[in-house]
PDB file of C-alpha atoms in Angstrom:
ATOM      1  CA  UNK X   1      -7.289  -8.524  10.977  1.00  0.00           C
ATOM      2  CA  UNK X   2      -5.483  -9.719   7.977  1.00  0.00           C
ATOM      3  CA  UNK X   3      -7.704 -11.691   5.779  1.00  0.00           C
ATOM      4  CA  UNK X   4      -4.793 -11.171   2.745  1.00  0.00           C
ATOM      5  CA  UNK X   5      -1.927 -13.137   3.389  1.00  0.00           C
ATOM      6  CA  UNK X   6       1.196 -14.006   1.972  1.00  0.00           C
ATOM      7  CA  UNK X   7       3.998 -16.716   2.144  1.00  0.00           C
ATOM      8  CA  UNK X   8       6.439 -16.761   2.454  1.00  0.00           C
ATOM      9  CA  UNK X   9       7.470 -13.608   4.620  1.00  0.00           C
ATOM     10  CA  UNK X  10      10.944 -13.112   3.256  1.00  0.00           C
ATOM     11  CA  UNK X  11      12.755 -14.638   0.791  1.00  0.00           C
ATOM     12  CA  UNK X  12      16.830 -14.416   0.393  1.00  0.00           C
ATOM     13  CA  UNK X  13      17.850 -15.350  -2.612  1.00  0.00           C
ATOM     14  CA  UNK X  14      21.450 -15.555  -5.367  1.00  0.00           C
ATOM     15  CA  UNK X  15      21.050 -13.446  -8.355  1.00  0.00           C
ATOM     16  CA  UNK X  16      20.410 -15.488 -11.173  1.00  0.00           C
ATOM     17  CA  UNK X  17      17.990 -17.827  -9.018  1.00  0.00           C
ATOM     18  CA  UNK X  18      14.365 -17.753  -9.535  1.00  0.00           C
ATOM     19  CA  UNK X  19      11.801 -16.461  -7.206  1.00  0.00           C
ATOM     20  CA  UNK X  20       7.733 -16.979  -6.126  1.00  0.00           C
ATOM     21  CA  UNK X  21       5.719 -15.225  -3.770  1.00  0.00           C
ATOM     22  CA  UNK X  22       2.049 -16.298  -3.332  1.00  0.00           C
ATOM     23  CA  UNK X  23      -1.093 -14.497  -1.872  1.00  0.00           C
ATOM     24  CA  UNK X  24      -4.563 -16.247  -0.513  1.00  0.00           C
ATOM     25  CA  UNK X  25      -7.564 -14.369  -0.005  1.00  0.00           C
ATOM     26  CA  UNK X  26     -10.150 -15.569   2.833  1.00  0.00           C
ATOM     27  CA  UNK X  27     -12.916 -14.387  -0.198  1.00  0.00           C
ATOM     28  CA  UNK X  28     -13.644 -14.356  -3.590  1.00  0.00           C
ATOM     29  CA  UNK X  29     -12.056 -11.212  -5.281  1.00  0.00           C
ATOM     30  CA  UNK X  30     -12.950  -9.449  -8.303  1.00  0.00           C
ATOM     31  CA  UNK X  31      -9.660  -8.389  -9.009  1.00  0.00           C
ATOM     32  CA  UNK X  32      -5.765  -8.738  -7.799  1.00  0.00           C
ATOM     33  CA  UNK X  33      -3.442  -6.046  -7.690  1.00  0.00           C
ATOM     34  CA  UNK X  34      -0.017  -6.687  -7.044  1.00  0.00           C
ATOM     35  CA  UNK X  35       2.796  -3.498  -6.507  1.00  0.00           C
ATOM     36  CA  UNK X  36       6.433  -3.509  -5.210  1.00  0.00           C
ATOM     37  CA  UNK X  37       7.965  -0.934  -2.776  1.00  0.00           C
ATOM     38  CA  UNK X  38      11.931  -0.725  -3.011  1.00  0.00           C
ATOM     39  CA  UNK X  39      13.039   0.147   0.387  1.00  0.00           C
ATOM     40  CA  UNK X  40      12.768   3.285   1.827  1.00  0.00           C
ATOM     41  CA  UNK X  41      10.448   3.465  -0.907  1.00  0.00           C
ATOM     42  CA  UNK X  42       6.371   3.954  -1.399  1.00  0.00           C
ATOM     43  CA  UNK X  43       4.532   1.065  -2.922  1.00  0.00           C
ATOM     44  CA  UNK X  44       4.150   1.170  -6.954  1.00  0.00           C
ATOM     45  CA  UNK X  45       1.872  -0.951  -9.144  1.00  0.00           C
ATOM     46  CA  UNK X  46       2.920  -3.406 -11.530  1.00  0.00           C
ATOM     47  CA  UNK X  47      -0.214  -5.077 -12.667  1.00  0.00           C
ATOM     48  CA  UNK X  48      -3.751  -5.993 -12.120  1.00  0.00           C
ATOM     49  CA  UNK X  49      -5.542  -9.126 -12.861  1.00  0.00           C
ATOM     50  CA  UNK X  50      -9.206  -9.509 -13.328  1.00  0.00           C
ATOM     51  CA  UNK X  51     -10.054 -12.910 -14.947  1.00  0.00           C
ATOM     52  CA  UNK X  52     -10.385 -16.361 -13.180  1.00  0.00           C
ATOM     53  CA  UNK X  53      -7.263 -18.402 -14.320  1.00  0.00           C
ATOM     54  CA  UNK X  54      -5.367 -14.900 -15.818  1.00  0.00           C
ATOM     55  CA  UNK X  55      -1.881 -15.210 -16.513  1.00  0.00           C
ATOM     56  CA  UNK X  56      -0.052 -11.799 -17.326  1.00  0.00           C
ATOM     57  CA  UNK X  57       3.838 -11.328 -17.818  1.00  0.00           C
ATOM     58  CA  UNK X  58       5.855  -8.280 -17.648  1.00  0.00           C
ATOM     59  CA  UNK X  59       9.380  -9.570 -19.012  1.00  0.00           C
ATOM     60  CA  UNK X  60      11.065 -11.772 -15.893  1.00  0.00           C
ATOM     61  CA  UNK X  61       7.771 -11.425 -13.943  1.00  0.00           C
ATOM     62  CA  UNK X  62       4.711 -14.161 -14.393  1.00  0.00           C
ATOM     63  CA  UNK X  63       1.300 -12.772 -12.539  1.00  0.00           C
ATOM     64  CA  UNK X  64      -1.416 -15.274 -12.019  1.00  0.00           C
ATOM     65  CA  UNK X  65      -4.318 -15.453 -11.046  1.00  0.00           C
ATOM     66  CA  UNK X  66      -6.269 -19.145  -9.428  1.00  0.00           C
ATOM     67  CA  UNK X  67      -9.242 -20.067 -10.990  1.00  0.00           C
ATOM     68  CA  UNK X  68     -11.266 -19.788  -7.776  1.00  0.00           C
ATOM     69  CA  UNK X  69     -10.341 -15.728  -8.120  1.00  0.00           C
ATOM     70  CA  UNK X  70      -9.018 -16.300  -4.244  1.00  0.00           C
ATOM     71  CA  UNK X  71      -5.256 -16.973  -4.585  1.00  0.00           C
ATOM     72  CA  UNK X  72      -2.774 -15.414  -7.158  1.00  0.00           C
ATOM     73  CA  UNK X  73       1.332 -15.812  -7.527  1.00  0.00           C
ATOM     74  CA  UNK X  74       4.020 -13.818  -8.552  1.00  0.00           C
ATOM     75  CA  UNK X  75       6.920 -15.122 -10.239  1.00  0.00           C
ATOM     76  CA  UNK X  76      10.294 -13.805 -11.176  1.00  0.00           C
ATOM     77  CA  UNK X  77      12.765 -15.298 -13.575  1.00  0.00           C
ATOM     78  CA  UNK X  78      16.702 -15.369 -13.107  1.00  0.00           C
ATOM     79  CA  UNK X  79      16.252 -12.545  -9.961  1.00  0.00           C
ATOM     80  CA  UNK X  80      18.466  -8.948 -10.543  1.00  0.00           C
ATOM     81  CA  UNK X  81      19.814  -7.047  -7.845  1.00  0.00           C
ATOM     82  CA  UNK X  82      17.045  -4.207  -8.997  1.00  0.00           C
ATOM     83  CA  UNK X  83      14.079  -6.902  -8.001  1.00  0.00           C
ATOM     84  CA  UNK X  84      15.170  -6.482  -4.137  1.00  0.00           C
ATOM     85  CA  UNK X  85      12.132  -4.716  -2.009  1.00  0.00           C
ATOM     86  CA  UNK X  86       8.666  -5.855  -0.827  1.00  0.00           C
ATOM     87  CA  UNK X  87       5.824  -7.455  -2.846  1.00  0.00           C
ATOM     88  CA  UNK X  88       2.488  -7.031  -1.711  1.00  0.00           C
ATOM     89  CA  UNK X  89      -0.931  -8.505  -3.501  1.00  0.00           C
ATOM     90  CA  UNK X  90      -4.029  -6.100  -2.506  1.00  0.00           C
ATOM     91  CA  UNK X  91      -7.488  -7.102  -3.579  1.00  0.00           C
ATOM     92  CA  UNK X  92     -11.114  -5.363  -3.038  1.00  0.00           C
ATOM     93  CA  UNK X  93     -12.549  -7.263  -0.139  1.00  0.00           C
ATOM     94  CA  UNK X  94     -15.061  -5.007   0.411  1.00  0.00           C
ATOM     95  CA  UNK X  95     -16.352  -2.730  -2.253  1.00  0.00           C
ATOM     96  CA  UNK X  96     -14.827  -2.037  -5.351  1.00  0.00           C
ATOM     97  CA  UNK X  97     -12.278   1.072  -5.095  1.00  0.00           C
ATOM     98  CA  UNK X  98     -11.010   0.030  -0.578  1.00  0.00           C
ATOM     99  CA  UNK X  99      -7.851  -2.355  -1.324  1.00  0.00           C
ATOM    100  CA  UNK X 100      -6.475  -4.789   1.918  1.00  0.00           C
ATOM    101  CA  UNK X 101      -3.306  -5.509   1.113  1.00  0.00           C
ATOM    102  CA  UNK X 102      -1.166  -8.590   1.778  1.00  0.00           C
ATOM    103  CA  UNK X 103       1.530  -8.629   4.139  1.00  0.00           C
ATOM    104  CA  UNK X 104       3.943  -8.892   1.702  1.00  0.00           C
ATOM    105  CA  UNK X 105       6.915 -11.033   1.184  1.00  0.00           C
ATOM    106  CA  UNK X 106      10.600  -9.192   1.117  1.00  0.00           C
ATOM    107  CA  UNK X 107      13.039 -10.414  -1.347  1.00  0.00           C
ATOM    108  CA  UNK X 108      16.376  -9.600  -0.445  1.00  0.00           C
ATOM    109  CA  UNK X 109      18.946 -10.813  -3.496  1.00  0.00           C
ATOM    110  CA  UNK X 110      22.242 -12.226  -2.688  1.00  0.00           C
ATOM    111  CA  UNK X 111      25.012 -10.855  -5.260  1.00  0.00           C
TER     112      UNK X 111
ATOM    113  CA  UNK K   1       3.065  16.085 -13.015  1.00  0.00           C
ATOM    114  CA  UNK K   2       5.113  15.763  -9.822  1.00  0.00           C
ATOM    115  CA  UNK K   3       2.902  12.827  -8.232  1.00  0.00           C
ATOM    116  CA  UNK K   4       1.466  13.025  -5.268  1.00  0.00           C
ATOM    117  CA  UNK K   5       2.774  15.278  -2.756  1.00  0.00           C
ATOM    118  CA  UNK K   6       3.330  14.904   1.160  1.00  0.00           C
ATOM    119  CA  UNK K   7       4.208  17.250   3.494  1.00  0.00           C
ATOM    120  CA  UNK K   8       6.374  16.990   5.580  1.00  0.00           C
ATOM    121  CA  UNK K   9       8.751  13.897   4.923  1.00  0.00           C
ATOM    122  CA  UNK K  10       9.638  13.487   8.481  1.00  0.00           C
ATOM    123  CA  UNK K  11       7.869  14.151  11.997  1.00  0.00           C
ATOM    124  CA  UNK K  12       9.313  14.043  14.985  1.00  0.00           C
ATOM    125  CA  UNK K  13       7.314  15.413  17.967  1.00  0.00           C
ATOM    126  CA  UNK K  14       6.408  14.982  21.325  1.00  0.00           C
ATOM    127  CA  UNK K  15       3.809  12.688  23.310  1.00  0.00           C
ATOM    128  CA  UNK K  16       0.219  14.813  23.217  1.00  0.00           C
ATOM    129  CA  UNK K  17       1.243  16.860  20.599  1.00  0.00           C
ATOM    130  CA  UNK K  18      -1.090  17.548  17.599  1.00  0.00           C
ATOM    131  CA  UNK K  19       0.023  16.503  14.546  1.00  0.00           C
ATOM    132  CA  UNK K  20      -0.879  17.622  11.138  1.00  0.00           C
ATOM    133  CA  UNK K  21       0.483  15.716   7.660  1.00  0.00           C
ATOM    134  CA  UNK K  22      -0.788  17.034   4.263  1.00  0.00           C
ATOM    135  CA  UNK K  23      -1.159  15.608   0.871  1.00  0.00           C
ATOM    136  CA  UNK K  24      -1.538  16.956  -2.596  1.00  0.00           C
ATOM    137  CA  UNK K  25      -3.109  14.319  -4.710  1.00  0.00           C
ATOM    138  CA  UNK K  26      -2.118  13.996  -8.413  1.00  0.00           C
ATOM    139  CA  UNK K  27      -4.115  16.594 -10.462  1.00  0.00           C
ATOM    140  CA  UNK K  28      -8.104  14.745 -12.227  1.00  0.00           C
ATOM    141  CA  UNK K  29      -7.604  11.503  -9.762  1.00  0.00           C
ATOM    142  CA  UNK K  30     -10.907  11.520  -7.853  1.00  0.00           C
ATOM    143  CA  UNK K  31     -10.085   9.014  -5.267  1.00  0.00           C
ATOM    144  CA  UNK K  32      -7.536   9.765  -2.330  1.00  0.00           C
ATOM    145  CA  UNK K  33      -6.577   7.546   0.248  1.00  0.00           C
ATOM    146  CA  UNK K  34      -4.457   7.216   3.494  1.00  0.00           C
ATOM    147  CA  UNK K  35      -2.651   4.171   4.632  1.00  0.00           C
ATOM    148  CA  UNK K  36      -0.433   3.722   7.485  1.00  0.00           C
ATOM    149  CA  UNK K  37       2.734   1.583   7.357  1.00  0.00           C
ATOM    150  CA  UNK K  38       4.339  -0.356  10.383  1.00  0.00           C
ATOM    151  CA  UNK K  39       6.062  -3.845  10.624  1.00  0.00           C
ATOM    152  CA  UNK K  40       4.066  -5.035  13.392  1.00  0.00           C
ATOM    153  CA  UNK K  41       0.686  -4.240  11.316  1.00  0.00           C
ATOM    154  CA  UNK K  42       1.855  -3.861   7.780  1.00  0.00           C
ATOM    155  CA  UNK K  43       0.003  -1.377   5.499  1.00  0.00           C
ATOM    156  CA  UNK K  44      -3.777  -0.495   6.585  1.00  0.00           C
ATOM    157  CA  UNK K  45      -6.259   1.670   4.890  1.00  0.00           C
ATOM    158  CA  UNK K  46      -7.280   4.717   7.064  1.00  0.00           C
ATOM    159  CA  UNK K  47      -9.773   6.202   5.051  1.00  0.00           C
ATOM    160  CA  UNK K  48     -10.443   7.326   1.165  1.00  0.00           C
ATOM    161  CA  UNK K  49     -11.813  10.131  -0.025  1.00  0.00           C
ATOM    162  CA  UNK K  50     -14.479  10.495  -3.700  1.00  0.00           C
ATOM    163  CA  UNK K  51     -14.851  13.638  -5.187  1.00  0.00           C
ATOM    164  CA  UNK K  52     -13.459  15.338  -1.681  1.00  0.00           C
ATOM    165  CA  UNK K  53     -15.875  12.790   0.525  1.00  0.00           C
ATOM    166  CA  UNK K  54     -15.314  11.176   3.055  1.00  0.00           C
ATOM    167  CA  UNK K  55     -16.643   7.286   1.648  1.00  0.00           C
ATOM    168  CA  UNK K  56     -14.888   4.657   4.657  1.00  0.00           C
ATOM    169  CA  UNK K  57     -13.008   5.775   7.807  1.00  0.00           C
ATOM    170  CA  UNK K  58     -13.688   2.158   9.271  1.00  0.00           C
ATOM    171  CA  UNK K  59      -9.714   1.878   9.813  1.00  0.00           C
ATOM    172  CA  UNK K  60      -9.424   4.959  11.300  1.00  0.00           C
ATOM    173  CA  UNK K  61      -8.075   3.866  14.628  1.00  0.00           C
ATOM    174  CA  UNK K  62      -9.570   5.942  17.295  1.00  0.00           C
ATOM    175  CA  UNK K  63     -11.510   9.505  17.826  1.00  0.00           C
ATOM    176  CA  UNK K  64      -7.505  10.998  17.879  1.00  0.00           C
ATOM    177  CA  UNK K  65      -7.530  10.285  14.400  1.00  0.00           C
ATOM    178  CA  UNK K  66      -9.242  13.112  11.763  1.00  0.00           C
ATOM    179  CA  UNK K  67      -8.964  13.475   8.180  1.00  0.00           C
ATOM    180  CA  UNK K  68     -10.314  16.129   5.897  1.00  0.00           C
ATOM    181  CA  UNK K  69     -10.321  17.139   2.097  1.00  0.00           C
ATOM    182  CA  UNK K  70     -11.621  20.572   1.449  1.00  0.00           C
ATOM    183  CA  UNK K  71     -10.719  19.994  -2.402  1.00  0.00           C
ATOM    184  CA  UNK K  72     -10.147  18.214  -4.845  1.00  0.00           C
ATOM    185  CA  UNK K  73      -5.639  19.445  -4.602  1.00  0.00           C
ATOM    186  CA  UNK K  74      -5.753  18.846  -1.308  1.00  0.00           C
ATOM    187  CA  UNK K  75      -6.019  16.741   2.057  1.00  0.00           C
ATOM    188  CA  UNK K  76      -4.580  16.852   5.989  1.00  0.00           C
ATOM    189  CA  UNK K  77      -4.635  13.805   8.539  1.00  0.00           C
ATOM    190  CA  UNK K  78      -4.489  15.119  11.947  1.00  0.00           C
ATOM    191  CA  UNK K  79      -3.685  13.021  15.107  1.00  0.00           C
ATOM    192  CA  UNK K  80      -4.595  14.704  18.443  1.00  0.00           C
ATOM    193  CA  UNK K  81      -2.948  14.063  20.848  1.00  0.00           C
ATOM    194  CA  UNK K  82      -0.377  11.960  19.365  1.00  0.00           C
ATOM    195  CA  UNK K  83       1.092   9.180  21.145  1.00  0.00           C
ATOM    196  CA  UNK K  84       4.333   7.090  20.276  1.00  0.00           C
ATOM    197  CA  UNK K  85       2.352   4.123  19.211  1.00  0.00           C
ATOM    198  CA  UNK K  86       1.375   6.255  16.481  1.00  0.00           C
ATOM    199  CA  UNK K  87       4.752   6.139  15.016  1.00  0.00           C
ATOM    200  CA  UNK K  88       4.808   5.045  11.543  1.00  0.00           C
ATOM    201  CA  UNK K  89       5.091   5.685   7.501  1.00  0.00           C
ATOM    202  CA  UNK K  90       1.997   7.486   6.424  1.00  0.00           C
ATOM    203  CA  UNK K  91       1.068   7.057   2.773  1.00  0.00           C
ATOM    204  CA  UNK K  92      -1.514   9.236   0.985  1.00  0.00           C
ATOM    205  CA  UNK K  93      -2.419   7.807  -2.346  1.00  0.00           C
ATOM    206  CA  UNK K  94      -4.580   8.896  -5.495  1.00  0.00           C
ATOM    207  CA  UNK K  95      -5.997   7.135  -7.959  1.00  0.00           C
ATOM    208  CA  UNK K  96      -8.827   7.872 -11.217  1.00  0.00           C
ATOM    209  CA  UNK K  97      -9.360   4.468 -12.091  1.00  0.00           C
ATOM    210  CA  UNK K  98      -7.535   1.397 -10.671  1.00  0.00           C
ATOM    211  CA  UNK K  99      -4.066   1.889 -10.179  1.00  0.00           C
ATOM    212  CA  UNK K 100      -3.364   3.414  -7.183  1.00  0.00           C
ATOM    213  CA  UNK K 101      -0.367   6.257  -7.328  1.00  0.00           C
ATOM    214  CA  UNK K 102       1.366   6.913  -3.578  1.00  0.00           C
ATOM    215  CA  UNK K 103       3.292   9.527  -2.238  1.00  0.00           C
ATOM    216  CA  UNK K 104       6.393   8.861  -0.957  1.00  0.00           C
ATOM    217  CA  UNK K 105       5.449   8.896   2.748  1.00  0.00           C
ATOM    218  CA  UNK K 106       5.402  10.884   6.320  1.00  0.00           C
ATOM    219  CA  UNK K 107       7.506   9.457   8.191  1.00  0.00           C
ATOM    220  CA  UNK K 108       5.833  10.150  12.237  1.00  0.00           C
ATOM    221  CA  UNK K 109       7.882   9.191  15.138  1.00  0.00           C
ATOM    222  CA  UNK K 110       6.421  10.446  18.456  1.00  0.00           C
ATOM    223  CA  UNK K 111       8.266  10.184  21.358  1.00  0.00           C
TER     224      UNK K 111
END
């Protein structure tokens, strides 16, 4: 089963508002990847984190990483209507290159 | 370069009928992999491929289930015989290092 997860499963949100999705592993990872798939759409990296504590940014969107390597959060800033889709974390659970992905959390903005 | 290719986009067939999908990974990556997509089970690895091998079909879900990569431009997934809980987005995805680039999807509904 799942041993990714992520909360919450959707989020609906007003443009302009800001917006967090977070992602627990049941292990230890040695990395965090986290990609977005627009709907309809296939899934597309945005980032990867590697260090315990990590905190990357990509202009409205915060990626962290928890100290304990096991939990990580995404954050937006002041949502867009181009930010709506499906945010999944995906970490190595088993061996470095196999990914288990989390079971997301859909943002759906409000205009 | 184009990305990675599927074939076909869509798949509608019939209850015990074979079923072939087909990816072209992205020219130099040496890792190819196939997810599935449904709601009810969110995105699961099938199996990946390095250097053309077959490294983990773990989540390969039964013995209808067969993947192959004869070279390095090219893989098929074949379900045999297919049955409508198979329906679902199939992803192939390639990848040289850790970002992981997917193709936009087979979309399989069997009735």
């Amino acid at each position: 089963g799942q041993q990714v997860m992520q909360i919450p499963q959707y989020q609906h949100v007003q443009e302009g508002e800001d917006f967090t999705t977070y992602c627990n592993s049941s292990t230890t990872l040695s990395n965090i990847q986290w990609y977005k798939q627009r709907p309809g759409g296939h899934p597309v990296f945005l980032i990867q984190l590697v260090k315990s504590g990590e905190v990357k940014k990509q202009k409205r969107l915060t990626f962290q990483f928890g100290e304990a390597k096991k939990n990580s959060s995404l954050h937006i800033t002041a949502t867009q209507t181009t930010d709506v889709g499906t945010y999944f974390c995906a970490g190595p659970l088993r061996g470095n290159e196999k990914l288990t992905f989390g079971t997301g959390t859909r943002l759906t903005i409000i205009p | 370069d184009a990305g990675v290719i599927q074939s076909p986009r869509h798949e509608v067939t019939e209850m015990g009928q074979e079923v072939t999908l087909r990816c072209k990974p992205i020219s130099g990556h040496d890792y190819l992999f196939w997810y599935r997509q449904t709601m009810m089970r969110g995105l699961e690895l099938l199996i990946y491929f390095n250097n053309n091998v077959p490294i983990d079909d773990s989540g390969m879900p039964e013995d209808r289930f067969s993947a192959k990569m004869p070279n390095a431009s090219f893989s098929t997934l074949k379900i045999q015989p297919s049955e409508p809980r198979d329906s679902a987005v199939y992803f192939c995805a390639s990848s040289f290092a850790v970002e992981q680039f997917f193709g936009p999807g087979t979309r399989l509904t069997v009735l």
